[in-house]
Every structure is written in structure tokens, then in C-alpha cells.
Amino acid sequence: MQKPRLASRVLEKSLHELTELIPVGIFRTDTSGHCVYVNERWSQLTGLSREEASGYGWIRALHADDRRSVLRGWREAAQQAKEFADEYRIRCRDGALRTVSTRALPLFDESGEPAGYIVAHADVTERQQTEAALRVLAQKLSERVKELDCLIGISRIVDHSGGSLDNILRETVKLLPPSWQYSDITCARIVIDDLEFKSDNYEATAWRQTAEISVHEKPVGLVEVGYLEERPERDDGPFLAEERRVIDAVAVFLGRIAERLQAERLVVEREQELRERLTHLTRVSVMGEMASSIAHEINQPLSAIATYSDACRRLLEADAEEIPEIQEVLGRINQEALRAGEIVHRLRDLVRRREGKRLDCKINQLIVAVERLASVDARLHDVRLRLDLAPSLPPLHADPIQIQQVVLNLIRNGIDAMTDTDQEHREVIVRTALQDEGDVEVSVTDSGCGIPEGSEQQLFEPFFTTKEDGLGMGLSVSRSIIAAHGGRMWFTRNLERGATFFFTLPPRPEYHGQE
Ligand code: ADP
């Protein structure tokens, strides 16, 4: 590098003028460190006039604490006529401290001998303050990031938990220790009601912080984080203020999740209860519609009983030798009473309100039992009810009453659809078949009025009915029963007349084609 040489007087003058133009404090020294020149900016910065700065006066501008180290550095550089750079504090006239970034370049005379230094002082106080503020900001940001990381982690856990509080707590407790300052010696525990989850290394320790978990403002548990070894005192025992914030935020978050899951569970339970009530209601309503035919059916054995018992009484009055005949008539009375009892029993089964229960059952048997009730109604409406049941169908695991309810609904709809059909065509056929995929298929065919054009979409919607006293719930409830059993329900229009409603049901789980 070319060594700067002491300029001629003219050049030096213009250099001094130039130094007055730039916003940097400049001063020049001779080889012994005596100040021989300061620019206006330097005087402003330090509050020292040119005269005050001259000689060693400039040293007064240095902050007392920095003086020793600055002069040492300066001396070392000067011994070798080297460049010198440092950052130190200077005291201004008003007593305020400012930090300057210093760069000192050695000067050489024409023969190349050292001739002193030219020194530039740039005020970096604002820059330093900004840097310090940025550092604080960065620190705060990293605290927030840690906090957010932890909470985002919990949100992810919630998304993948399948709605199980167990899963959420089990995973969250693993997430806590890495978010603490001394993660290697950090353990965690979460308690909500009777659920308790601990990190693998959990131990009860003296250095712990806890946050209460509340659900609907009632305490239900806590989040606990502990250090397994002692650590220096910080903001909250050995813990940082940000860790207190994280643990509090986690506790609030878990409380909200517990609240939400509780509410969701309630909704599901309520929905389930409502669905069961509705299913029951529609069953009862079908029974209501069938009331007159059922009454008729029960009336038959009852009047037979009355006739037979009257005959018995007459036989007894006439002659005691008629005992064998009396015995026979009593037998008939017994049979008729059983018949009436059986009808009442089947009715009670269907009308009783009960919790849905899945049992192993056979579709054909369920249909035969329904036919006994439905045939009563069919007969009253001059409709033939025919069963065409496929042999060897796979067993089901289903709610028998609900499946019977679906079949009964479809038969009832078929009967209703045939009020205007001539007598010879009035027939409802219930068929069972095995589908290629192994599901059981049930179909109910009528030769009634058929499905009105344009109503295909609405048919399965709740409250859609074309009947004067219809509820419009039969098909909607039937379809949801079948869907809940893993099956499908649909209809087709028959070629000749009427409609066929189908539904499928999967075989009992673990059925492999053999009973
Ligand atoms: P509801 O029987 O109380 O009307 P559903 O949900 O069982 O309620 O039936 C809804 C409507 O679907 C009936 O009102 C009727 O218009 C039509 N429907 C159902 N089954 C048949 C059928 N087999 N033939 C013609 N229309 C039918």
C-alpha cells in the first residue's frame, strides 16, 4: 500500500477544508501523540475546542474507564507505525456518553519517516443502541418462537389425536422438556381428572413449576415441569419468565381442548340419544298405523277363546260325561291364548324403547318374524305378502329390532302404494339374495303407484311424504339404520309397475364363508 505522505501547505489546507465538510470527527497527532489539529465535528462531538484538545488535551475526551486500554492499543500501533482501529466511549461536554468507532492511519513525511496519525471518530452511539434494541428484540422473538413452537406442536398433536384426550396428553408431555432451557434434566407431568401422563424420566423434584388446568373455570388438573438437578436462580425459581409463560399457555390450551372434547362428546351422546328416540318414534308410529289390523289380529284369538269357553260352560252344564270334549276345547283355548300372547309379545318388542344392541342374527329369520306382523296388515288391505328367501346366507351382526323395523317400513310403504292397484296385482314380495361381494341383499317389491318423477332426491329426506297422515320419516330413518350397519339403501322403478327398495348388510365380522 502507498504510504500517505505529509502534503504541501496548500494541499494540507485543502485537506483541512475537506475534513470540515465530512460528518466525522477528525484529529491529527504528531509522532508523540500530541494533537495538532481537530476538525469542527470532533469539537462538537467531544465538547473540546481545538485549543483544549491540543497536546494531550484530547485524552480528556476519553471515558475514564476506557482510557488505559485505548492508550495501550494506540502505543502498540504507534511503535510499529501501524494502522489502529477500536471502538470506545467518549464523554461529551454535557456529560453524556457516546460511543465512537475509531480508525487511525499513520502518516509519513517525504523521507518516509513516521509523522504522526490522522484519526477519524465516527459516532456509532445510535447504531449501537439500535443493535442493542435489536438484540433484545431478537431474544424476545426467540422466546416467543419457542412458546409458539410448543403450542403449534400441541395443535398438531390435537389434529392427529383422533379426538382422544389420552393421546393429546401422552404426546404433549413429551413435547414439554425440549422447550425448557435445560432440556436434558427436564421432566414433565400432566394430570387431568383421573388421567396422568409423565415423561419417561419423571421424578418428583424440588425444582418444579406448575400451572393449573381449568375446565369451565373449575380446576381439573395441572401441568408440571421440573428440573432433576439444581440450577441457578432465574425469574421463577430456576425457570425463565418465558418458561412460565409457556407452561401457563399450555395449561390454558389443554383446558380449552378438554372443554371442547367434553362439548363434542356431549353433542355425540345427545345426537345418539336423539337418533334412538327418533328411530323408536317412527317404529311406534308404524305400529300406530297398523293398530287397527293388529287389533283385528288379536281380536280373532280372543273371540275364539270367548266362543270356546262358552262352549265349555255349556258342556259342563249339560253333562259331566263330556269331559274329553271339554279337554279338547280347553286345549284350543290354550292355543288361541298363546297366539294372542305371541302377537302381543312381538308388538311389545317393537314398541319398547331400548338401547340399540348388535347381536349375531340371520336375516331370513328376522324377515319371517316381521312377516307374521306385516301379513296381518297386508290381509286387511287385500295385499298378498310373499317371501322369496335365499338359503345359506351369511350371518349378520346387527340390531335385529332395527333391521325388522326397516323391513316392516318397506312392506308398509309397498302396501300403501297399492291402494289404487287392482286386486289381482296387489302383492308385496320380500326377497333375500347374496351379492357378489358377499353382502346380504334384501329387496321389497310392490306393484303400486311407483315413485313419482322428480321426487327421487327427496324420498330419503326427513319429513318428505305424499301421504295425508304420513310422517315422512320412514325412509330417512331406515337409510340411517342401514348406513349405521355399514350397508346401503336405494330403489329402482319396476318395468311393469311399482317400485323395488333394496338394502344391503355386510356379513358378521370374521365370517369366512362357513358357519
Ligand atoms: P311416509 O311413509 O310417512 O310418507 P316414508 O319416508 O316412508 O314416509 O316415505 C316417504 C315417501 O316416499 C312416501 O310418502 C311416498 O311418497 C314415497 N314412497 C315410499 N315408498 C314408496 C313406494 N313403495 N312406492 C311409491 N312411493 C313410495
Coordinates of C-alpha atoms and ligand atoms in Angstrom, one line a residue:
M1 CA 0.0 0.0 0.0
Q2 CA 1.2 3.5 -0.8
K3 CA 2.2 5.3 2.4
P4 CA 0.3 8.6 2.9
R5 CA 2.8 11.5 2.8
L6 CA 2.7 14.8 4.6
A7 CA 1.2 17.1 1.9
S8 CA 2.4 20.5 0.9
R9 CA 0.9 23.5 2.8
V10 CA -1.7 24.1 0.0
L11 CA -2.6 20.5 -0.1
E12 CA -2.8 20.4 3.7
K13 CA -5.1 23.4 3.8
S14 CA -7.5 21.9 1.3
L15 CA -7.4 18.7 3.2
H16 CA -8.4 20.5 6.4
E17 CA -11.2 22.2 4.5
L18 CA -12.3 18.8 3.2
T19 CA -12.3 17.4 6.8
E20 CA -14.7 20.2 7.8
L21 CA -17.1 19.0 5.2
I22 CA -17.5 15.4 6.3
P23 CA -19.7 14.4 9.3
V24 CA -16.9 12.5 11.0
G25 CA -14.7 13.8 13.9
I26 CA -11.1 14.1 12.7
F27 CA -7.9 14.9 14.6
R28 CA -4.3 14.7 13.8
T29 CA -1.4 14.0 16.1
D30 CA 2.4 14.1 15.8
T31 CA 4.5 11.0 16.5
S32 CA 4.4 11.5 20.2
G33 CA 0.6 11.7 20.3
H34 CA 0.3 15.4 20.6
C35 CA -2.8 16.7 19.0
V36 CA -2.0 19.2 16.3
Y37 CA -5.4 19.6 14.6
V38 CA -9.1 18.8 15.2
N39 CA -12.0 19.5 12.9
E40 CA -15.2 21.2 13.9
R41 CA -17.2 17.9 14.1
W42 CA -14.7 16.5 16.5
S43 CA -15.1 19.6 18.8
Q44 CA -18.8 19.2 18.6
L45 CA -18.6 15.5 19.4
T46 CA -16.3 15.9 22.4
G47 CA -17.1 19.4 23.6
L48 CA -13.4 20.2 23.5
S49 CA -12.2 23.2 21.5
R50 CA -9.1 23.0 19.2
E51 CA -7.1 24.6 22.0
E52 CA -8.4 22.3 24.7
A53 CA -7.6 19.3 22.5
S54 CA -4.1 20.3 21.6
G55 CA -1.2 18.5 23.1
Y56 CA -2.5 15.6 25.3
G57 CA -5.7 17.5 25.9
W58 CA -7.7 15.2 23.6
I59 CA -7.2 12.4 26.1
R60 CA -9.7 14.1 28.4
A61 CA -12.4 13.2 25.8
L62 CA -11.9 9.5 26.5
H63 CA -14.1 7.9 29.1
A64 CA -12.0 7.3 32.2
D65 CA -12.7 3.5 32.1
D66 CA -11.6 3.2 28.5
R67 CA -8.5 5.5 28.7
R68 CA -6.0 2.9 29.7
S69 CA -6.9 0.3 27.1
V70 CA -7.2 2.9 24.3
L71 CA -3.8 4.4 25.0
R72 CA -2.2 1.0 25.3
G73 CA -3.5 0.0 21.9
W74 CA -2.5 3.3 20.4
R75 CA 1.0 3.0 21.8
E76 CA 1.5 -0.5 20.4
A77 CA 0.3 0.6 17.0
A78 CA 2.4 3.7 17.0
Q79 CA 5.6 1.8 17.9
Q80 CA 5.3 0.0 14.6
A81 CA 3.6 2.9 12.8
K82 CA 0.7 0.7 12.1
E83 CA -3.0 1.4 11.5
F84 CA -5.2 1.3 14.6
A85 CA -8.9 0.7 15.0
D86 CA -11.1 0.5 18.1
E87 CA -14.5 1.4 19.5
Y88 CA -14.7 3.3 22.8
R89 CA -16.7 5.8 24.8
I90 CA -16.1 9.5 24.9
R91 CA -17.6 11.9 27.4
C92 CA -19.2 14.9 25.8
R93 CA -19.4 18.4 27.4
D94 CA -22.9 17.8 28.8
G95 CA -21.7 14.6 30.5
A96 CA -23.4 12.3 28.1
L97 CA -21.5 9.3 26.9
R98 CA -21.2 8.5 23.2
T99 CA -19.5 5.6 21.5
V100 CA -17.2 6.3 18.6
S101 CA -15.7 3.9 16.1
T102 CA -12.1 5.0 15.6
R103 CA -9.8 4.4 12.7
A104 CA -6.2 5.9 12.9
L105 CA -3.9 5.9 9.9
P106 CA -0.2 6.5 10.4
L107 CA 1.3 9.5 8.4
F108 CA 4.8 9.6 6.9
D109 CA 7.0 12.5 5.8
E110 CA 8.6 12.8 2.4
S111 CA 11.6 10.7 3.5
G112 CA 9.2 8.0 4.7
E113 CA 9.7 8.6 8.4
P114 CA 6.6 8.5 10.7
A115 CA 5.0 11.9 11.0
G116 CA 2.1 11.1 13.3
Y117 CA -1.5 9.9 12.9
I118 CA -4.7 11.1 11.3
V119 CA -7.7 9.8 13.3
A120 CA -11.3 9.5 12.4
H121 CA -14.1 9.2 15.0
A122 CA -17.5 8.2 13.8
D123 CA -20.3 8.5 16.3
V124 CA -21.9 5.0 16.4
T125 CA -24.0 5.6 19.6
E126 CA -27.3 5.3 17.7
R127 CA -26.1 2.3 15.7
Q128 CA -25.1 0.6 19.0
Q129 CA -28.3 1.5 20.6
T130 CA -30.2 0.1 17.6
E131 CA -28.1 -3.0 17.7
A132 CA -28.8 -3.5 21.4
A133 CA -32.5 -2.9 20.9
L134 CA -32.4 -5.5 18.1
R135 CA -30.6 -8.0 20.3
V136 CA -33.3 -7.6 22.9
L137 CA -36.0 -7.9 20.2
A138 CA -34.3 -11.0 18.8
Q139 CA -34.1 -12.5 22.2
K140 CA -37.8 -11.8 22.8
L141 CA -38.6 -13.2 19.4
S142 CA -36.8 -16.4 20.1
E143 CA -38.7 -16.7 23.4
R144 CA -42.0 -16.3 21.5
V145 CA -40.9 -18.7 18.8
K146 CA -40.1 -21.3 21.5
E147 CA -43.5 -20.6 23.0
L148 CA -45.2 -20.8 19.7
D149 CA -43.3 -23.9 18.7
C150 CA -44.6 -25.7 21.7
L151 CA -48.2 -24.6 21.2
I152 CA -48.1 -25.4 17.4
G153 CA -46.7 -28.8 18.4
I154 CA -49.7 -29.3 20.7
S155 CA -52.1 -28.1 17.9
R156 CA -50.6 -30.7 15.6
I157 CA -50.9 -33.4 18.2
V158 CA -54.6 -32.3 18.6
D159 CA -55.1 -32.7 14.9
H160 CA -53.7 -36.2 14.8
S161 CA -55.2 -37.4 18.1
G162 CA -58.4 -38.6 16.7
G163 CA -60.2 -36.6 19.4
S164 CA -58.7 -38.6 22.3
L165 CA -57.6 -36.6 25.3
D166 CA -55.4 -39.5 26.3
N167 CA -53.4 -39.3 23.1
I168 CA -53.2 -35.5 23.3
L169 CA -51.8 -35.6 26.9
R170 CA -49.5 -38.5 26.2
E171 CA -47.8 -36.6 23.3
T172 CA -47.9 -33.2 24.9
V173 CA -46.0 -34.4 28.0
K174 CA -43.2 -35.5 25.6
L175 CA -43.1 -32.1 23.9
L176 CA -42.6 -30.0 27.1
P177 CA -39.0 -30.9 28.2
P178 CA -37.3 -29.9 24.9
S179 CA -38.9 -26.4 25.2
W180 CA -37.1 -25.7 28.5
Q181 CA -33.7 -24.2 28.9
Y182 CA -32.0 -27.3 30.5
S183 CA -33.9 -29.9 28.4
D184 CA -31.5 -32.7 29.4
I185 CA -32.6 -32.6 33.0
T186 CA -36.2 -31.6 32.5
C187 CA -39.1 -33.8 33.2
A188 CA -42.9 -33.2 32.9
R189 CA -46.2 -34.4 34.1
I190 CA -49.8 -33.6 33.1
V191 CA -52.8 -34.5 35.2
I192 CA -56.5 -34.0 34.2
D193 CA -59.1 -35.7 36.4
D194 CA -58.0 -39.3 36.7
L195 CA -55.7 -39.2 33.7
E196 CA -52.0 -38.8 34.5
F197 CA -49.1 -38.7 32.0
K198 CA -45.4 -38.4 32.8
S199 CA -42.3 -38.0 30.7
D200 CA -40.1 -41.2 30.8
N201 CA -37.6 -39.5 33.1
Y202 CA -40.2 -38.1 35.5
E203 CA -39.3 -37.8 39.2
A204 CA -40.9 -35.6 41.9
T205 CA -38.3 -32.8 42.4
A206 CA -37.8 -29.7 44.5
W207 CA -37.2 -27.5 41.4
R208 CA -40.5 -27.5 39.7
Q209 CA -43.1 -25.1 38.3
T210 CA -46.8 -25.9 37.8
A211 CA -49.8 -24.4 36.1
E212 CA -53.4 -25.2 36.9
I213 CA -55.7 -26.6 34.2
S214 CA -59.3 -25.4 34.4
V215 CA -62.4 -26.6 32.6
H216 CA -65.3 -24.2 32.7
E217 CA -63.3 -22.2 35.3
K218 CA -63.1 -25.3 37.6
P219 CA -59.6 -26.7 38.4
V220 CA -59.3 -30.2 37.0
G221 CA -55.6 -30.8 36.9
L222 CA -52.1 -29.4 36.4
V223 CA -49.1 -29.2 34.1
E224 CA -45.9 -29.7 35.9
V225 CA -42.3 -29.2 34.7
G226 CA -39.3 -30.0 36.9
Y227 CA -35.5 -29.9 36.8
L228 CA -33.9 -33.1 38.0
E229 CA -30.9 -31.1 39.3
E230 CA -30.4 -27.7 40.9
R231 CA -29.8 -24.8 38.5
P232 CA -29.1 -21.1 39.2
E233 CA -32.0 -18.9 40.3
R234 CA -33.7 -17.1 37.4
D235 CA -37.1 -15.3 37.1
D236 CA -39.3 -18.1 38.6
G237 CA -37.1 -20.2 40.7
P238 CA -34.6 -21.7 38.3
F239 CA -37.0 -21.1 35.4
L240 CA -37.1 -18.2 32.9
A241 CA -40.0 -15.8 32.6
E242 CA -40.7 -17.2 29.1
E243 CA -41.0 -20.7 30.5
R244 CA -43.6 -19.5 33.0
R245 CA -45.5 -18.1 30.0
V246 CA -45.2 -21.4 28.1
I247 CA -46.4 -23.6 30.9
D248 CA -49.3 -21.2 31.6
A249 CA -50.2 -21.1 27.9
V250 CA -50.1 -24.9 27.7
A251 CA -52.3 -25.2 30.7
V252 CA -54.9 -22.8 29.2
F253 CA -54.6 -24.6 25.9
L254 CA -55.2 -28.0 27.4
G255 CA -58.1 -26.7 29.4
R256 CA -59.7 -25.4 26.2
I257 CA -59.1 -28.7 24.5
A258 CA -60.6 -30.6 27.4
E259 CA -63.6 -28.3 27.3
R260 CA -64.0 -28.7 23.5
L261 CA -63.7 -32.5 23.7
Q262 CA -66.2 -32.6 26.5
A263 CA -68.7 -30.5 24.5
E264 CA -68.1 -32.7 21.4
R265 CA -68.7 -35.8 23.4
L266 CA -71.9 -34.3 24.8
V267 CA -73.1 -33.5 21.3
V268 CA -72.4 -37.0 20.0
E269 CA -74.2 -38.5 23.0
R270 CA -77.1 -36.2 22.5
E271 CA -77.2 -37.0 18.8
Q272 CA -77.1 -40.7 19.5
E273 CA -79.9 -40.3 22.0
L274 CA -82.0 -38.3 19.6
R275 CA -81.4 -40.8 16.8
E276 CA -82.5 -43.6 19.1
R277 CA -85.6 -41.6 20.1
L278 CA -86.4 -40.9 16.5
T279 CA -86.0 -44.5 15.5
H280 CA -88.2 -45.5 18.3
L281 CA -90.8 -42.9 17.4
T282 CA -91.1 -43.9 13.8
R283 CA -91.4 -47.5 14.9
V284 CA -94.2 -46.6 17.2
S285 CA -95.8 -44.5 14.5
V286 CA -95.8 -47.5 12.1
M287 CA -97.4 -49.6 14.9
G288 CA -99.9 -46.8 15.2
E289 CA -100.7 -47.1 11.5
M290 CA -101.1 -50.8 11.9
A291 CA -103.1 -50.5 15.1
S292 CA -106.4 -51.5 13.5
S293 CA -105.1 -54.6 11.8
I294 CA -103.2 -55.6 14.9
A295 CA -106.4 -55.1 17.0
H296 CA -108.1 -57.3 14.5
E297 CA -105.5 -59.9 14.7
I298 CA -105.6 -60.0 18.5
N299 CA -109.4 -59.9 18.4
Q300 CA -109.5 -63.2 16.4
P301 CA -108.0 -65.5 19.1
L302 CA -109.8 -63.5 21.8
S303 CA -113.2 -64.1 20.2
A304 CA -112.3 -67.7 19.6
I305 CA -111.4 -68.0 23.3
A306 CA -114.7 -66.5 24.2
T307 CA -116.6 -68.9 21.9
Y308 CA -114.7 -72.0 23.2
S309 CA -115.0 -71.0 26.9
D310 CA -118.8 -70.5 26.3
A311 CA -118.9 -74.0 24.7
C312 CA -117.1 -75.4 27.8
R313 CA -119.5 -73.8 30.1
R314 CA -122.5 -75.2 28.2
L315 CA -120.9 -78.7 28.1
L316 CA -120.3 -78.6 31.8
E317 CA -123.9 -77.5 32.5
A318 CA -125.3 -80.3 30.2
D319 CA -123.4 -83.4 31.3
A320 CA -120.3 -84.2 33.2
E321 CA -119.5 -87.2 30.8
E322 CA -118.4 -84.7 28.1
I323 CA -115.0 -84.4 29.8
P324 CA -112.8 -85.5 26.8
E325 CA -114.6 -82.9 24.6
I326 CA -114.2 -80.3 27.3
Q327 CA -110.5 -81.1 27.5
E328 CA -110.2 -80.6 23.7
V329 CA -111.9 -77.3 23.8
L330 CA -109.7 -76.2 26.7
G331 CA -106.7 -77.2 24.6
R332 CA -107.9 -74.9 21.8
I333 CA -108.5 -72.1 24.3
N334 CA -104.9 -72.5 25.4
Q335 CA -103.6 -72.4 21.8
E336 CA -105.6 -69.3 21.0
A337 CA -104.4 -67.6 24.2
L338 CA -100.8 -68.4 23.2
R339 CA -101.4 -67.0 19.7
A340 CA -102.7 -63.7 21.1
G341 CA -99.9 -63.7 23.6
E342 CA -97.3 -64.1 20.9
I343 CA -98.7 -61.2 18.9
V344 CA -98.7 -59.0 22.0
H345 CA -95.1 -60.2 22.7
R346 CA -93.9 -59.3 19.2
L347 CA -95.6 -56.0 19.4
R348 CA -94.0 -55.2 22.7
D349 CA -90.6 -56.0 21.3
L350 CA -91.0 -53.5 18.5
V351 CA -92.7 -50.7 20.6
R352 CA -90.5 -50.9 23.6
R353 CA -87.8 -48.2 23.9
R354 CA -84.4 -49.8 24.2
E355 CA -80.8 -49.1 23.6
G356 CA -79.5 -50.3 20.2
K357 CA -77.9 -53.7 20.6
R358 CA -76.0 -55.7 18.0
L359 CA -76.4 -59.4 18.0
D360 CA -75.5 -62.3 15.8
C361 CA -78.6 -63.0 13.8
K362 CA -79.9 -64.4 10.5
I363 CA -81.7 -62.1 8.0
N364 CA -84.2 -64.8 6.9
Q365 CA -85.3 -65.4 10.5
L366 CA -85.8 -61.7 11.1
I367 CA -87.9 -61.4 7.9
V368 CA -90.1 -64.4 8.8
A369 CA -90.8 -62.8 12.2
V370 CA -91.7 -59.4 10.6
E371 CA -93.9 -61.3 8.1
R372 CA -96.1 -62.5 10.9
L373 CA -97.0 -59.0 11.9
A374 CA -97.0 -57.5 8.4
S375 CA -99.2 -60.2 7.0
V376 CA -101.9 -59.1 9.4
D377 CA -101.8 -55.6 7.9
A378 CA -101.4 -56.9 4.3
R379 CA -104.5 -59.1 4.7
L380 CA -106.6 -56.1 5.9
H381 CA -105.6 -54.2 2.8
D382 CA -106.1 -57.2 0.5
V383 CA -102.5 -57.5 -0.3
R384 CA -100.6 -60.8 -0.7
L385 CA -97.3 -60.8 1.1
R386 CA -94.8 -63.3 -0.3
L387 CA -91.3 -64.2 0.9
D388 CA -88.6 -65.4 -1.5
L389 CA -85.7 -66.1 0.7
A390 CA -82.2 -67.4 -0.5
P391 CA -80.8 -70.3 1.5
S392 CA -77.4 -70.3 3.3
L393 CA -77.0 -66.6 3.6
P394 CA -74.1 -65.3 5.8
P395 CA -75.0 -64.4 9.4
L396 CA -75.1 -60.8 10.4
H397 CA -74.0 -58.8 13.4
A398 CA -76.9 -56.4 13.6
D399 CA -79.6 -54.8 15.8
P400 CA -82.5 -57.3 15.0
I401 CA -85.2 -54.9 16.0
Q402 CA -83.9 -52.1 13.9
I403 CA -83.5 -54.3 10.8
Q404 CA -87.0 -55.6 11.3
Q405 CA -88.2 -52.0 11.6
V406 CA -86.6 -51.3 8.1
V407 CA -88.2 -54.3 6.5
L408 CA -91.6 -53.5 8.1
N409 CA -91.3 -49.9 6.8
L410 CA -90.7 -51.0 3.3
I411 CA -93.5 -53.5 3.4
R412 CA -95.9 -50.9 4.8
N413 CA -94.8 -48.4 2.1
G414 CA -95.4 -51.1 -0.5
I415 CA -98.9 -51.8 0.9
D416 CA -99.7 -48.0 1.0
A417 CA -98.6 -47.6 -2.6
M418 CA -101.1 -50.2 -3.8
T419 CA -104.4 -48.7 -2.7
D420 CA -105.3 -48.0 -6.4
T421 CA -103.8 -51.2 -7.7
D422 CA -106.4 -53.8 -8.8
Q423 CA -106.9 -56.7 -6.5
E424 CA -105.1 -59.4 -8.6
H425 CA -101.9 -57.4 -8.8
R426 CA -101.7 -56.5 -5.1
E427 CA -98.6 -58.2 -4.0
V428 CA -95.5 -57.4 -2.0
I429 CA -92.5 -59.7 -2.4
V430 CA -89.7 -59.7 0.1
R431 CA -86.5 -61.3 -1.3
T432 CA -83.1 -62.1 0.1
A433 CA -80.0 -62.7 -2.0
L434 CA -76.3 -63.0 -1.7
Q435 CA -74.3 -60.2 -3.5
D436 CA -71.1 -61.0 -5.4
E437 CA -69.1 -59.0 -2.8
G438 CA -70.6 -61.3 -0.1
D439 CA -73.1 -58.8 1.4
V440 CA -76.7 -59.8 2.1
E441 CA -79.2 -58.0 -0.1
V442 CA -82.8 -57.6 0.8
S443 CA -85.4 -56.2 -1.6
V444 CA -89.1 -55.3 -1.2
T445 CA -91.1 -55.2 -4.4
D446 CA -94.6 -53.8 -4.9
S447 CA -96.8 -53.2 -7.8
G448 CA -98.1 -49.9 -6.6
C449 CA -98.2 -46.4 -8.0
G450 CA -94.4 -46.2 -8.3
I451 CA -92.1 -43.4 -7.3
P452 CA -93.3 -40.0 -8.6
E453 CA -90.9 -38.5 -11.2
G454 CA -88.7 -35.8 -9.7
S455 CA -89.1 -36.9 -6.1
E456 CA -86.1 -39.3 -6.2
Q457 CA -83.8 -36.9 -4.3
Q458 CA -86.3 -36.0 -1.6
L459 CA -87.6 -39.5 -0.9
F460 CA -85.0 -40.3 1.7
E461 CA -85.1 -36.8 3.3
P462 CA -86.8 -36.4 6.7
F463 CA -90.4 -35.2 6.6
F464 CA -90.9 -35.9 2.9
T465 CA -94.3 -37.5 2.5
T466 CA -97.0 -37.7 -0.1
K467 CA -99.4 -39.3 2.3
E468 CA -102.1 -37.4 4.1
D469 CA -101.2 -38.8 7.5
G470 CA -97.6 -39.7 6.7
L471 CA -94.7 -38.6 9.0
G472 CA -92.2 -38.8 6.2
M473 CA -89.6 -40.3 8.5
G474 CA -89.7 -44.0 7.5
L475 CA -87.2 -44.0 4.6
S476 CA -84.9 -41.4 6.2
V477 CA -84.7 -43.4 9.4
S478 CA -84.4 -46.7 7.5
R479 CA -81.5 -45.4 5.4
S480 CA -79.6 -44.2 8.5
I481 CA -80.1 -47.5 10.3
I482 CA -78.7 -49.3 7.3
A483 CA -75.8 -46.9 6.9
A484 CA -75.0 -47.3 10.6
H485 CA -74.8 -51.1 9.9
G486 CA -72.3 -50.5 7.1
G487 CA -74.9 -51.1 4.3
R488 CA -76.6 -49.1 1.5
M489 CA -80.2 -48.4 0.6
W490 CA -81.6 -47.5 -2.8
F491 CA -84.6 -48.1 -5.1
T492 CA -85.4 -48.9 -8.7
R493 CA -88.6 -48.5 -10.7
N494 CA -90.1 -51.8 -11.8
L495 CA -90.5 -52.4 -15.5
E496 CA -94.2 -53.1 -15.3
R497 CA -95.4 -51.2 -12.3
G498 CA -94.4 -50.2 -8.8
A499 CA -91.0 -49.9 -7.2
T500 CA -88.4 -52.1 -5.5
F501 CA -86.5 -50.9 -2.5
F502 CA -83.1 -52.6 -1.8
F503 CA -80.7 -52.6 1.1
T504 CA -77.5 -54.4 1.8
L505 CA -75.9 -55.5 5.0
P506 CA -72.3 -56.8 5.5
P507 CA -71.8 -60.3 7.0
R508 CA -70.8 -60.6 10.6
P509 CA -67.1 -59.6 11.0
E510 CA -64.8 -62.6 11.0
Y511 CA -67.2 -64.6 8.9
H512 CA -65.2 -66.6 6.3
G513 CA -67.9 -68.2 4.3
Q514 CA -68.5 -71.1 6.8
E515 CA -70.6 -71.3 9.9
Ligands
ADP1 P1 -94.2 -41.9 4.9 O1 -94.5 -43.3 4.6 O2 -94.6 -41.5 6.3 O3 -94.7 -41.0 3.9 P2 -91.5 -42.5 4.1 O4 -90.2 -41.9 4.4 O5 -91.6 -44.0 4.5 O6 -92.6 -41.7 4.9 O7 -91.9 -42.3 2.6 C1 -91.7 -41.1 2.0 C2 -92.5 -41.0 0.7 O8 -91.8 -41.8 -0.2 C3 -93.9 -41.5 0.8 O9 -94.8 -40.5 1.2 C4 -94.1 -41.8 -0.7 O10 -94.4 -40.7 -1.5 C5 -92.8 -42.3 -1.2 N1 -92.7 -43.8 -1.2 C6 -92.1 -44.6 -0.3 N2 -92.2 -45.9 -0.6 C7 -92.8 -45.9 -1.7 C8 -93.3 -47.0 -2.6 N3 -93.0 -48.3 -2.3 N4 -93.9 -46.7 -3.7 C9 -94.2 -45.4 -4.0 N5 -93.8 -44.3 -3.3 C10 -93.2 -44.6 -2.1

